[in-house]
Coordinates of C-alpha atoms and ligand atoms in Angstrom, one line a residue:
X151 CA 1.5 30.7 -0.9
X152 CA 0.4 28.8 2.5
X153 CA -3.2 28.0 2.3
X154 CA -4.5 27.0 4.9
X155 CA -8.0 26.3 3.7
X156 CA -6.6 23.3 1.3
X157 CA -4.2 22.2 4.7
X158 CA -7.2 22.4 7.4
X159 CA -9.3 20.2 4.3
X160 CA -6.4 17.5 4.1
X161 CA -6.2 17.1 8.1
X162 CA -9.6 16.6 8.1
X163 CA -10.1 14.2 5.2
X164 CA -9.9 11.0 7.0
X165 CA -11.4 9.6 10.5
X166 CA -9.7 7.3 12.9
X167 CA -11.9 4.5 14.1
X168 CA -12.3 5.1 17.3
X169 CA -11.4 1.9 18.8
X170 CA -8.1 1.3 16.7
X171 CA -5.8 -0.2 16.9
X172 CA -8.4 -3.2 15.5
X173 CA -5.3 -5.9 14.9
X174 CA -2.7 -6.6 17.5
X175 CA -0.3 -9.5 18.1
X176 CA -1.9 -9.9 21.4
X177 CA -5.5 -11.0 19.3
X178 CA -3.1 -13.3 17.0
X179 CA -3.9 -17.2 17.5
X180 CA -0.5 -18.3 17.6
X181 CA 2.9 -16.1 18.8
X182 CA 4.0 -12.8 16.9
X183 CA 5.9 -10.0 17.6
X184 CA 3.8 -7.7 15.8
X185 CA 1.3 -7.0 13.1
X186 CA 1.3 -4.5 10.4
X187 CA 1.1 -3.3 6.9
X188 CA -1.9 -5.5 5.6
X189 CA -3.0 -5.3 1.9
X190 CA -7.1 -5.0 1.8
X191 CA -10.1 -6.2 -0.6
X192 CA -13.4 -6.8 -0.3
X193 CA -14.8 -10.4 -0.8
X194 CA -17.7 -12.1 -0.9
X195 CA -19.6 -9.3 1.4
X196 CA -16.2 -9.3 3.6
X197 CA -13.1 -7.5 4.4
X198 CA -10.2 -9.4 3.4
X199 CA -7.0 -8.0 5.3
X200 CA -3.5 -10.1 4.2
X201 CA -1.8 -8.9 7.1
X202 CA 2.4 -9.0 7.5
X203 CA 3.1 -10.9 10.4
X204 CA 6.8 -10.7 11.9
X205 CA 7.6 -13.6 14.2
X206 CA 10.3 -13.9 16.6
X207 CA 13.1 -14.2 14.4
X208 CA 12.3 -11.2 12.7
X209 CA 10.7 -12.9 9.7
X210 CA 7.4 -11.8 8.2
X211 CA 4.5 -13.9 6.9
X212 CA 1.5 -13.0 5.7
X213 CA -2.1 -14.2 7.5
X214 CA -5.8 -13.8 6.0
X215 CA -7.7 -11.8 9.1
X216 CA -12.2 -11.4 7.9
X217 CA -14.6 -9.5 9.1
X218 CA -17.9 -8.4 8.3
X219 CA -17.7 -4.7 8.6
X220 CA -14.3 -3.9 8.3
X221 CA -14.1 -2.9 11.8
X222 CA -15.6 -5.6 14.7
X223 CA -15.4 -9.3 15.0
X224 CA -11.9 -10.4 12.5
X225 CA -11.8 -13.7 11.9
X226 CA -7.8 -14.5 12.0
X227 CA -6.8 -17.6 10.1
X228 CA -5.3 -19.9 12.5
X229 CA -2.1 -21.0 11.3
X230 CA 0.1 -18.5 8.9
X231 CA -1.7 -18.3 5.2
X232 CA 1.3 -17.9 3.0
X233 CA 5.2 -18.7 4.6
X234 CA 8.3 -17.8 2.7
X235 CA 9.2 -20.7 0.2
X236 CA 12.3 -22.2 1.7
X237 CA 13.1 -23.6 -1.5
X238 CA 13.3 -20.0 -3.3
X239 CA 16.5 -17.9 -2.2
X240 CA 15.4 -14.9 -2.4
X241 CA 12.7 -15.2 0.1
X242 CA 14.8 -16.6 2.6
X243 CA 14.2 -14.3 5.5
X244 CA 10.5 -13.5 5.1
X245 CA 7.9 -12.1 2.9
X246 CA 6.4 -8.3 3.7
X247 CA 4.3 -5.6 2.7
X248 CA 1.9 -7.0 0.0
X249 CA -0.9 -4.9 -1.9
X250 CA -3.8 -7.1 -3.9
X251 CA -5.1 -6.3 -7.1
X252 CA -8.0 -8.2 -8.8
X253 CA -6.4 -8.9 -11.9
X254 CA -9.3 -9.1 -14.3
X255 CA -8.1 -10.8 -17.4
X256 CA -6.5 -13.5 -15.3
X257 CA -9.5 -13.8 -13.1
X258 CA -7.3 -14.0 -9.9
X259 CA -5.8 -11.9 -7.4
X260 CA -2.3 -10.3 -8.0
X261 CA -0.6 -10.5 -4.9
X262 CA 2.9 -7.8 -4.9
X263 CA 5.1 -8.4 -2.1
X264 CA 8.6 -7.5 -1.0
X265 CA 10.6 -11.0 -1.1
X266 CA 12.9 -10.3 1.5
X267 CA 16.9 -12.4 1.4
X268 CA 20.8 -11.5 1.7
X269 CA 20.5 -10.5 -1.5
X270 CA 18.6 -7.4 -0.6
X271 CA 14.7 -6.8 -0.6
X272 CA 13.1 -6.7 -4.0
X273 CA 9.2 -7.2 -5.3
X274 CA 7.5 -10.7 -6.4
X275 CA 4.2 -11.9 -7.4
X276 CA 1.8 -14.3 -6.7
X277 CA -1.6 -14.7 -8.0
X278 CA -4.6 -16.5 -6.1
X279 CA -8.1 -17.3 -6.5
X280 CA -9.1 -18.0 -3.1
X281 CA -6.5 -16.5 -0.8
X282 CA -6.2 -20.6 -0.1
X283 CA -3.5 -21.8 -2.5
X284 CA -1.0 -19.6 -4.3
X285 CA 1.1 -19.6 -7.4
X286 CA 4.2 -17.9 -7.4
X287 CA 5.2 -16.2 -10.4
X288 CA 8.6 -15.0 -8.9
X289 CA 10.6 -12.1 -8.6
X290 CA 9.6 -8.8 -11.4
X291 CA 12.3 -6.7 -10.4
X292 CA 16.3 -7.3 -9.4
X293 CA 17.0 -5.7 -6.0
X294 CA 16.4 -3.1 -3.9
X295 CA 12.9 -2.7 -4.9
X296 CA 10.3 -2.2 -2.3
X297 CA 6.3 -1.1 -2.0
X298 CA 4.8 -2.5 -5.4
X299 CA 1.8 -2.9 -7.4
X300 CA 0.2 -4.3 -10.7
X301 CA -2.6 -2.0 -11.9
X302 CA -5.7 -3.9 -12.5
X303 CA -5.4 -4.2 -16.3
X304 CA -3.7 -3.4 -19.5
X305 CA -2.6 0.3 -20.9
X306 CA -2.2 0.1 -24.7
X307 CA -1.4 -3.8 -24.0
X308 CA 1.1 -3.7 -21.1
X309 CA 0.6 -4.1 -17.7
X310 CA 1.4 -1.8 -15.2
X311 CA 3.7 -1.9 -11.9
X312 CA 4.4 1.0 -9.6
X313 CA 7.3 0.2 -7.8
X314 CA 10.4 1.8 -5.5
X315 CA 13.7 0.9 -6.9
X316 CA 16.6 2.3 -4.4
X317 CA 19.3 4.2 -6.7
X318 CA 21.9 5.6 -5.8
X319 CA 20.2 5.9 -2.1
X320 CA 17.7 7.5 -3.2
X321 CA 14.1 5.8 -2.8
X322 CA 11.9 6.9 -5.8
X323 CA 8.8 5.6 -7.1
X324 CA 8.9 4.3 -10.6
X325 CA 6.5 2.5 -13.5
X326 CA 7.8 0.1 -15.3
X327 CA 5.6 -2.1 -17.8
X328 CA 5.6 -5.8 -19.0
X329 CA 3.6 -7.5 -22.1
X330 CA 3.3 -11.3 -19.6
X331 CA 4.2 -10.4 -15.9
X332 CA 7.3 -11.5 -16.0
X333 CA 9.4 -9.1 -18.2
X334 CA 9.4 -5.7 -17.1
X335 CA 11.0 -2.7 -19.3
X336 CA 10.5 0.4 -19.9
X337 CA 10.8 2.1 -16.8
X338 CA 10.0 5.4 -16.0
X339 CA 10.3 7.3 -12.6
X340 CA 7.0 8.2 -11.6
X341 CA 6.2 10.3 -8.1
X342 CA 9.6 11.6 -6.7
X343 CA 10.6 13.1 -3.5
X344 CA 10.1 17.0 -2.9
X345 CA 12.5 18.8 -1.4
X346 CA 11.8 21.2 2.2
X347 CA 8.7 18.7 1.9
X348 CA 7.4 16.3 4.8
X349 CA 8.8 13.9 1.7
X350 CA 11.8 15.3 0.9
X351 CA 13.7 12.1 1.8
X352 CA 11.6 8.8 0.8
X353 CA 8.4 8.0 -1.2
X354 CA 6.7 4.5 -1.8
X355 CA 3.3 3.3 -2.9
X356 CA 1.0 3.0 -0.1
X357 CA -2.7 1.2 -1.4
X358 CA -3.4 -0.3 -4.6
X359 CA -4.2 2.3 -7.1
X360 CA -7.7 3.2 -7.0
X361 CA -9.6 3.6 -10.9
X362 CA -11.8 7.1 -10.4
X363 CA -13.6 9.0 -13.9
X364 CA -11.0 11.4 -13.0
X365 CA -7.6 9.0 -13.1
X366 CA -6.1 6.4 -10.7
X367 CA -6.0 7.4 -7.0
X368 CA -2.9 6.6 -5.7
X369 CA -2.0 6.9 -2.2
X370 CA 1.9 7.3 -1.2
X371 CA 4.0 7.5 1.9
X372 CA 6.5 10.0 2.2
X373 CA 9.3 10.4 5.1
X374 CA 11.2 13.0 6.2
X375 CA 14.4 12.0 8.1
X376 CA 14.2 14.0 11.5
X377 CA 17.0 13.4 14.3
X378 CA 15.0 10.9 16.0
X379 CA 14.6 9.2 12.8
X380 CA 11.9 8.7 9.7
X381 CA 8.8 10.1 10.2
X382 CA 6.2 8.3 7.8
X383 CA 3.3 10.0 6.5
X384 CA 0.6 9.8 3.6
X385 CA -0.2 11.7 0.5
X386 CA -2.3 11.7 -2.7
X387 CA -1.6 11.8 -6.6
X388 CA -4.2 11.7 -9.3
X389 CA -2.3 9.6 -12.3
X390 CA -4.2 9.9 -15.8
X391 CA -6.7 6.9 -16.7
X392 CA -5.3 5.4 -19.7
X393 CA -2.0 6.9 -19.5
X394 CA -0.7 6.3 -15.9
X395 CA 3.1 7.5 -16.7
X396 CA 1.4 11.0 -16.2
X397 CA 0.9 12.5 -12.3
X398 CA -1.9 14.9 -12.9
X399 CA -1.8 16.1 -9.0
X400 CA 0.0 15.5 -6.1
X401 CA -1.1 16.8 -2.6
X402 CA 1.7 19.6 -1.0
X403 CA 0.3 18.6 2.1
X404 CA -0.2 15.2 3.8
X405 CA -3.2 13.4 4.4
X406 CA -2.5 11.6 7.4
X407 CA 0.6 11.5 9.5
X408 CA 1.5 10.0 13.1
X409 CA -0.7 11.5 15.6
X410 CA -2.4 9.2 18.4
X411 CA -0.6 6.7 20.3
X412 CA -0.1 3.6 19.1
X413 CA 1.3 5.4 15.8
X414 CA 3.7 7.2 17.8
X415 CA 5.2 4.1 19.6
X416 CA 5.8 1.2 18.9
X417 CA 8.9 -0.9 17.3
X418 CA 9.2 2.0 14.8
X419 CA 7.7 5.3 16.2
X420 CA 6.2 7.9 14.2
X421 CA 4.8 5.5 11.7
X422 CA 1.7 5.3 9.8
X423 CA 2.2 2.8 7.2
X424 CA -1.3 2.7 4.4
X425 CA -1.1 -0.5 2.4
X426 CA -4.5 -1.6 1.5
X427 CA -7.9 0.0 0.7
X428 CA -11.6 -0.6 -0.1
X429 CA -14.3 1.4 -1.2
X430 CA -18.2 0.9 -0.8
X431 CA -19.6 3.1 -3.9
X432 CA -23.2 3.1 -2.3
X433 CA -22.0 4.3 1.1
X434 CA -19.2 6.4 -0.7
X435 CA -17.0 5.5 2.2
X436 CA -13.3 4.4 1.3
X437 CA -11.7 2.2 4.1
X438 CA -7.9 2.8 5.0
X439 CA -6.0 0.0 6.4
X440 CA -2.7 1.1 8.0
X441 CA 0.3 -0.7 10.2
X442 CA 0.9 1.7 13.3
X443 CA 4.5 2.1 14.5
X444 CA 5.5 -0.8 12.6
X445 CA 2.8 -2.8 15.9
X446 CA -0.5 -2.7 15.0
X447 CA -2.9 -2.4 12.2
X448 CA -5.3 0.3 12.2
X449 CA -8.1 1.7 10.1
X450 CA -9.7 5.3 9.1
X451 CA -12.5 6.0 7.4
X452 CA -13.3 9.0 4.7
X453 CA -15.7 9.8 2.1
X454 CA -13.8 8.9 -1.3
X455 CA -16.0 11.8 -3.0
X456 CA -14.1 14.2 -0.6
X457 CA -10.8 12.6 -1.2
X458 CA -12.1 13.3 -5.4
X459 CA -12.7 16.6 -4.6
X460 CA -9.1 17.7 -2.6
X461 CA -7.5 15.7 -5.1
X462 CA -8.9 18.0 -8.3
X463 CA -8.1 21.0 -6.1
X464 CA -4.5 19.9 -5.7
X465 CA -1.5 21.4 -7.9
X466 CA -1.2 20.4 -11.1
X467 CA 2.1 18.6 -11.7
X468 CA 2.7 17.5 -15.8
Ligands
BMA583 C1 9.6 0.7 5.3 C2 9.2 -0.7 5.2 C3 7.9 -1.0 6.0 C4 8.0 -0.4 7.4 C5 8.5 1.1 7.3 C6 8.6 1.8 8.6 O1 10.9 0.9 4.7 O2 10.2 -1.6 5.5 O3 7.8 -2.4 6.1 O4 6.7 -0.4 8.0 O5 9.7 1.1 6.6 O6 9.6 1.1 9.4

Protein backbone atom coordinates (compact mmCIF):
# COMPACT_ATOMS: atom_id res chain seq x y z
CA UNK A 1 0.00 0.00 0.00
CA UNK A 2 1.76 3.46 -1.26
CA UNK A 3 1.69 5.92 1.48
CA UNK A 4 2.50 8.73 0.74
CA UNK A 5 2.37 10.41 4.15
CA UNK A 6 5.58 8.16 5.35
CA UNK A 7 7.19 9.10 1.52
CA UNK A 8 6.43 13.03 1.62
CA UNK A 9 8.07 12.61 5.69
CA UNK A 10 11.29 10.80 4.30
CA UNK A 11 11.86 13.50 1.41
CA UNK A 12 11.60 15.90 3.83
CA UNK A 13 13.71 14.56 6.67
CA UNK A 14 17.01 16.09 5.78
CA UNK A 15 18.16 19.84 4.57
CA UNK A 16 20.77 20.61 2.13
CA UNK A 17 23.12 23.40 3.31
CA UNK A 18 22.56 25.86 1.25
CA UNK A 19 25.85 26.78 0.13
CA UNK A 20 27.12 23.03 -0.57
CA UNK A 21 29.07 21.79 -2.10
CA UNK A 22 31.43 23.03 1.26
CA UNK A 23 34.66 20.80 -0.02
CA UNK A 24 36.02 20.93 -3.47
CA UNK A 25 39.35 20.07 -5.04
CA UNK A 26 39.54 23.59 -6.18
CA UNK A 27 39.77 24.73 -2.05
CA UNK A 28 42.48 21.73 -1.70
CA UNK A 29 46.13 23.19 -0.84
CA UNK A 30 47.90 21.09 -3.07
CA UNK A 31 46.57 19.22 -6.62
CA UNK A 32 43.53 16.72 -6.64
CA UNK A 33 41.24 15.58 -8.90
CA UNK A 34 38.45 15.40 -6.58
CA UNK A 35 37.16 15.07 -3.09
CA UNK A 36 34.67 12.92 -1.65
CA UNK A 37 33.28 10.40 0.73
CA UNK A 38 34.78 11.82 4.16
CA UNK A 39 34.27 9.87 7.42
CA UNK A 40 33.08 12.64 10.30
CA UNK A 41 33.46 13.16 14.23
CA UNK A 42 33.40 15.69 16.41
CA UNK A 43 36.60 16.85 18.40
CA UNK A 44 37.57 18.96 20.74
CA UNK A 45 34.54 21.54 19.94
CA UNK A 46 35.34 20.76 16.05
CA UNK A 47 34.23 18.95 13.05
CA UNK A 48 36.72 16.54 12.06
CA UNK A 49 36.10 15.48 8.31
CA UNK A 50 38.88 12.52 6.94
CA UNK A 51 38.15 13.24 3.54
CA UNK A 52 39.16 10.69 0.42
CA UNK A 53 41.28 12.46 -1.79
CA UNK A 54 41.95 10.99 -5.39
CA UNK A 55 44.99 12.37 -7.05
CA UNK A 56 45.95 12.29 -10.59
CA UNK A 57 46.81 8.87 -10.89
CA UNK A 58 43.60 7.80 -9.64
CA UNK A 59 44.88 6.99 -6.21
CA UNK A 60 43.05 8.04 -2.98
CA UNK A 61 44.42 9.41 0.21
CA UNK A 62 42.83 10.56 3.02
CA UNK A 63 43.31 14.45 4.40
CA UNK A 64 42.04 15.85 8.00
CA UNK A 65 39.78 19.15 6.73
CA UNK A 66 38.36 21.34 10.66
CA UNK A 67 35.98 23.54 11.09
CA UNK A 68 34.24 25.14 13.72
CA UNK A 69 30.66 24.81 12.77
CA UNK A 70 30.61 22.07 10.50
CA UNK A 71 29.82 24.27 7.72
CA UNK A 72 32.14 27.70 7.16
CA UNK A 73 35.82 28.25 7.49
CA UNK A 74 37.55 24.26 7.03
CA UNK A 75 40.78 24.25 7.94
CA UNK A 76 42.41 21.64 5.28
CA UNK A 77 45.69 20.01 6.41
CA UNK A 78 48.30 20.96 4.11
CA UNK A 79 50.06 18.10 2.94
CA UNK A 80 47.97 14.49 2.71
CA UNK A 81 47.33 13.06 6.51
CA UNK A 82 47.53 9.35 5.93
CA UNK A 83 49.18 7.98 2.24
CA UNK A 84 48.93 4.35 1.30
CA UNK A 85 51.89 2.33 2.91
CA UNK A 86 54.06 1.45 -0.04
CA UNK A 87 55.45 -1.19 1.92
CA UNK A 88 52.00 -3.07 2.41
CA UNK A 89 50.61 -4.82 -0.89
CA UNK A 90 47.42 -4.53 -0.56
CA UNK A 91 47.21 -0.92 -0.36
CA UNK A 92 49.14 -0.40 -3.40
CA UNK A 93 46.84 1.77 -5.45
CA UNK A 94 45.24 3.91 -2.72
CA UNK A 95 43.23 4.03 0.42
CA UNK A 96 39.26 5.11 0.22
CA UNK A 97 36.14 5.50 1.93
CA UNK A 98 36.92 5.37 5.73
CA UNK A 99 34.18 5.69 8.59
CA UNK A 100 35.65 6.53 12.39
CA UNK A 101 34.49 5.14 15.38
CA UNK A 102 35.66 6.15 18.92
CA UNK A 103 36.58 2.92 20.06
CA UNK A 104 36.07 3.21 23.82
CA UNK A 105 37.95 0.42 25.43
CA UNK A 106 40.96 1.23 23.38
CA UNK A 107 40.71 4.86 23.90
CA UNK A 108 41.41 5.67 20.26
CA UNK A 109 39.78 6.12 17.04
CA UNK A 110 39.01 3.03 14.83
CA UNK A 111 39.61 4.06 11.49
CA UNK A 112 37.80 1.38 8.58
CA UNK A 113 38.87 1.85 5.18
CA UNK A 114 38.77 0.17 1.87
CA UNK A 115 42.63 -0.88 1.12
CA UNK A 116 42.51 -0.71 -2.36
CA UNK A 117 45.49 -3.26 -4.71
CA UNK A 118 45.45 -5.86 -7.74
CA UNK A 119 44.31 -8.04 -5.46
CA UNK A 120 40.93 -6.52 -5.27
CA UNK A 121 39.46 -3.87 -2.78
CA UNK A 122 38.98 -5.20 0.70
CA UNK A 123 38.57 -3.38 4.49
CA UNK A 124 41.58 -2.56 6.95
CA UNK A 125 41.94 -0.80 10.10
CA UNK A 126 43.76 1.66 11.80
CA UNK A 127 43.45 3.17 15.10
CA UNK A 128 44.61 6.79 16.15
CA UNK A 129 44.58 9.02 18.95
CA UNK A 130 45.16 12.26 17.37
CA UNK A 131 44.35 11.88 13.65
CA UNK A 132 48.41 12.74 13.78
CA UNK A 133 50.06 9.25 13.75
CA UNK A 134 48.48 6.03 12.94
CA UNK A 135 48.80 2.38 13.69
CA UNK A 136 47.84 0.02 11.20
CA UNK A 137 46.26 -3.05 12.31
CA UNK A 138 45.92 -4.53 8.73
CA UNK A 139 43.54 -6.08 6.65
CA UNK A 140 39.99 -7.78 8.73
CA UNK A 141 38.58 -9.24 5.83
CA UNK A 142 40.03 -11.19 2.42
CA UNK A 143 38.72 -9.49 -0.74
CA UNK A 144 36.11 -7.95 -2.23
CA UNK A 145 34.98 -6.29 0.84
CA UNK A 146 34.00 -2.64 0.70
CA UNK A 147 32.00 0.17 3.06
CA UNK A 148 32.97 -1.09 6.69
CA UNK A 149 32.68 -0.33 10.24
CA UNK A 150 33.55 -1.36 13.89
CA UNK A 151 30.71 -0.64 16.32
CA UNK A 152 31.89 1.37 19.22
CA UNK A 153 32.08 -1.50 21.68
CA UNK A 154 31.65 -5.06 22.61
CA UNK A 155 28.25 -7.36 22.20
CA UNK A 156 28.37 -10.31 24.62
CA UNK A 157 32.41 -9.80 24.30
CA UNK A 158 32.89 -9.48 20.56
CA UNK A 159 33.24 -6.63 18.53
CA UNK A 160 31.32 -5.75 15.88
CA UNK A 161 31.96 -4.97 11.92
CA UNK A 162 29.35 -4.25 9.28
CA UNK A 163 30.86 -4.83 6.15
CA UNK A 164 30.03 -5.56 2.12
CA UNK A 165 31.55 -8.74 0.99
CA UNK A 166 30.85 -9.10 -3.00
CA UNK A 167 29.56 -12.94 -3.55
CA UNK A 168 28.82 -14.23 -6.20
CA UNK A 169 28.22 -10.40 -7.69
CA UNK A 170 26.07 -9.77 -5.47
CA UNK A 171 26.96 -6.68 -2.97
CA UNK A 172 25.36 -7.46 0.48
CA UNK A 173 25.95 -6.08 3.72
CA UNK A 174 27.15 -8.47 6.30
CA UNK A 175 28.27 -8.63 10.38
CA UNK A 176 30.78 -10.54 11.17
CA UNK A 177 32.42 -10.47 14.78
CA UNK A 178 35.96 -10.79 16.30
CA UNK A 179 37.15 -11.38 20.13
CA UNK A 180 40.82 -8.91 19.26
CA UNK A 181 40.26 -7.02 15.92
CA UNK A 182 42.01 -9.12 13.98
CA UNK A 183 40.12 -12.47 13.66
CA UNK A 184 36.74 -12.09 12.30
CA UNK A 185 34.13 -15.15 12.20
CA UNK A 186 30.98 -15.68 12.52
CA UNK A 187 29.50 -13.90 9.78
CA UNK A 188 26.13 -13.23 9.25
CA UNK A 189 24.38 -11.31 6.29
CA UNK A 190 22.80 -8.37 7.68
CA UNK A 191 20.71 -5.68 5.39
CA UNK A 192 20.18 -7.13 1.84
CA UNK A 193 19.12 -5.78 -1.39
CA UNK A 194 15.16 -5.58 -2.12
CA UNK A 195 13.98 -6.38 -5.17
CA UNK A 196 11.64 -3.66 -7.54
CA UNK A 197 13.32 -1.39 -4.84
CA UNK A 198 15.50 1.88 -5.57
CA UNK A 199 18.05 -0.95 -3.86
CA UNK A 200 17.30 -3.77 -5.64
CA UNK A 201 20.84 -4.05 -7.06
CA UNK A 202 23.63 -2.83 -4.33
CA UNK A 203 23.62 -1.89 -0.55
CA UNK A 204 26.71 -0.70 1.69
CA UNK A 205 27.07 1.00 5.04
CA UNK A 206 26.96 4.62 4.63
CA UNK A 207 27.83 6.44 8.42
CA UNK A 208 29.07 4.89 11.44
CA UNK A 209 26.33 3.36 13.28
CA UNK A 210 24.64 5.70 15.46
CA UNK A 211 23.71 4.18 19.43
CA UNK A 212 19.90 5.58 19.97
CA UNK A 213 17.54 4.11 23.37
CA UNK A 214 15.78 2.63 20.49
CA UNK A 215 18.86 0.55 18.64
CA UNK A 216 21.77 1.56 16.39
CA UNK A 217 20.94 4.01 13.56
CA UNK A 218 22.38 2.87 10.64
CA UNK A 219 22.42 4.71 7.51
CA UNK A 220 22.93 2.59 4.03
CA UNK A 221 23.28 3.36 0.34
CA UNK A 222 21.36 1.47 -1.96
CA UNK A 223 21.72 1.60 -6.01
CA UNK A 224 19.57 0.71 -8.63
CA UNK A 225 21.31 -0.02 -11.88
CA UNK A 226 19.43 2.30 -14.48
CA UNK A 227 20.68 2.44 -18.30
CA UNK A 228 22.78 5.33 -17.72
CA UNK A 229 24.25 3.58 -14.82
CA UNK A 230 24.00 3.28 -10.76
CA UNK A 231 22.01 5.60 -9.22
CA UNK A 232 23.16 5.93 -5.38
CA UNK A 233 20.77 6.78 -2.78
CA UNK A 234 20.33 6.67 1.13
CA UNK A 235 18.23 4.69 3.50
CA UNK A 236 17.67 3.92 7.27
CA UNK A 237 17.58 0.64 9.50
CA UNK A 238 17.11 0.48 13.20
CA UNK A 239 19.38 -2.63 14.38
CA UNK A 240 18.60 -3.87 18.08
CA UNK A 241 21.03 -2.44 20.95
CA UNK A 242 22.66 -5.29 22.35
CA UNK A 243 21.93 -7.64 19.67
CA UNK A 244 22.89 -5.85 16.36
CA UNK A 245 22.59 -9.23 14.05
CA UNK A 246 18.75 -8.14 14.27
CA UNK A 247 17.32 -5.29 11.61
CA UNK A 248 14.36 -4.07 13.62
CA UNK A 249 13.34 -1.53 10.56
CA UNK A 250 14.36 -0.62 7.44
CA UNK A 251 12.93 2.44 5.47
CA UNK A 252 10.86 1.28 1.96
CA UNK A 253 11.62 4.59 0.81
CA UNK A 254 14.86 6.54 0.61
CA UNK A 255 15.97 9.34 2.59
CA UNK A 256 18.06 11.23 0.26
CA UNK A 257 18.81 10.62 -3.32
CA UNK A 258 20.57 12.72 -6.17
CA UNK A 259 18.73 15.85 -6.72
CA UNK A 260 20.71 19.30 -7.03
CA UNK A 261 23.55 19.69 -9.27
CA UNK A 262 26.65 18.95 -8.16
CA UNK A 263 25.07 15.44 -7.16
CA UNK A 264 23.90 14.91 -10.52
CA UNK A 265 27.36 15.62 -12.27
CA UNK A 266 30.30 15.05 -11.69
CA UNK A 267 32.93 12.04 -12.30
CA UNK A 268 30.12 9.71 -11.34
CA UNK A 269 26.64 11.22 -11.82
CA UNK A 270 23.67 10.53 -9.90
CA UNK A 271 25.66 10.00 -6.72
CA UNK A 272 25.13 10.84 -3.21
CA UNK A 273 27.62 9.01 -1.31
CA UNK A 274 26.86 9.42 3.10
CA UNK A 275 29.98 8.30 4.96
CA UNK A 276 30.26 10.18 8.14
CA UNK A 277 28.00 11.74 10.80
CA UNK A 278 27.72 13.85 13.96
CA UNK A 279 25.14 14.59 16.25
CA UNK A 280 24.79 17.67 18.74
CA UNK A 281 22.29 16.15 21.52
CA UNK A 282 21.51 19.80 22.88
CA UNK A 283 20.69 21.14 19.43
CA UNK A 284 19.23 17.70 18.37
CA UNK A 285 20.65 18.40 14.99
CA UNK A 286 22.47 15.30 13.34
CA UNK A 287 25.08 16.47 10.53
CA UNK A 288 25.31 14.42 7.23
CA UNK A 289 28.54 14.44 5.46
CA UNK A 290 28.22 13.14 1.85
CA UNK A 291 30.67 12.91 -1.51
CA UNK A 292 28.59 14.38 -4.43
CA UNK A 293 28.98 12.69 -7.82
CA UNK A 294 32.04 11.01 -6.74
CA UNK A 295 33.41 15.47 -6.81
CA UNK A 296 32.62 17.11 -3.92
CA UNK A 297 31.68 16.76 -0.40
CA UNK A 298 28.54 18.08 0.80
CA UNK A 299 26.55 18.35 4.01
CA UNK A 300 22.67 18.20 5.15
CA UNK A 301 21.30 18.88 8.21
CA UNK A 302 18.08 17.10 10.11
CA UNK A 303 16.72 16.79 13.40
CA UNK A 304 17.95 13.20 14.62
CA UNK A 305 14.55 13.15 16.91
CA UNK A 306 12.77 13.17 13.45
CA UNK A 307 15.02 10.66 11.90
CA UNK A 308 13.93 8.58 15.60
CA UNK A 309 10.60 9.06 14.87
CA UNK A 310 10.35 7.89 10.84
CA UNK A 311 12.57 5.24 11.83
CA UNK A 312 9.89 3.64 14.61
CA UNK A 313 7.28 4.23 12.03
CA UNK A 314 9.08 2.18 9.47
CA UNK A 315 8.20 -1.61 8.65
CA UNK A 316 9.19 -4.04 10.86
CA UNK A 317 11.60 -6.46 9.31
CA UNK A 318 12.76 -9.66 12.01
C1 LIG B 1 31.23 2.78 -4.67
C2 LIG B 1 32.52 3.19 -4.03
C3 LIG B 1 32.54 4.69 -3.74
C4 LIG B 1 31.98 5.53 -4.86
C5 LIG B 1 30.67 4.95 -5.35
C6 LIG B 1 30.06 5.72 -6.51
O1 LIG B 1 31.31 1.46 -5.12
O2 LIG B 1 33.57 2.85 -4.87
O3 LIG B 1 33.86 5.08 -3.47
O4 LIG B 1 31.76 6.83 -4.37
O5 LIG B 1 30.87 3.61 -5.74
O6 LIG B 1 30.94 5.74 -7.63
Amino acid sequence: MTNFETQKKAYELFTRYEHNPILTAKDWPYPANSVMNPAAIKLNNETLLLVRVEDMRGFSHFTVARSEDGFTNWKIEPKPTMMADSNTREERWGLEDPRIIWLEEQKQFGITYVSFSEGGPTVSLAITKNFKTFARLGTMLPPEDKDACLFPRRFRGRFALIHRPIVRGEALMWISFSPDLKHWGDHRPLITTRSGFWDCHRVGLACQPLETEHGWLVFYHGVRTTTAGGVYRLGLTLLDLEEPWRVLRRSEEWILGPREIYERVGDVGDVVFPTGVTVTKETDQLNLYYGAADCTVAVATAKLSEIIDYILACPEVD
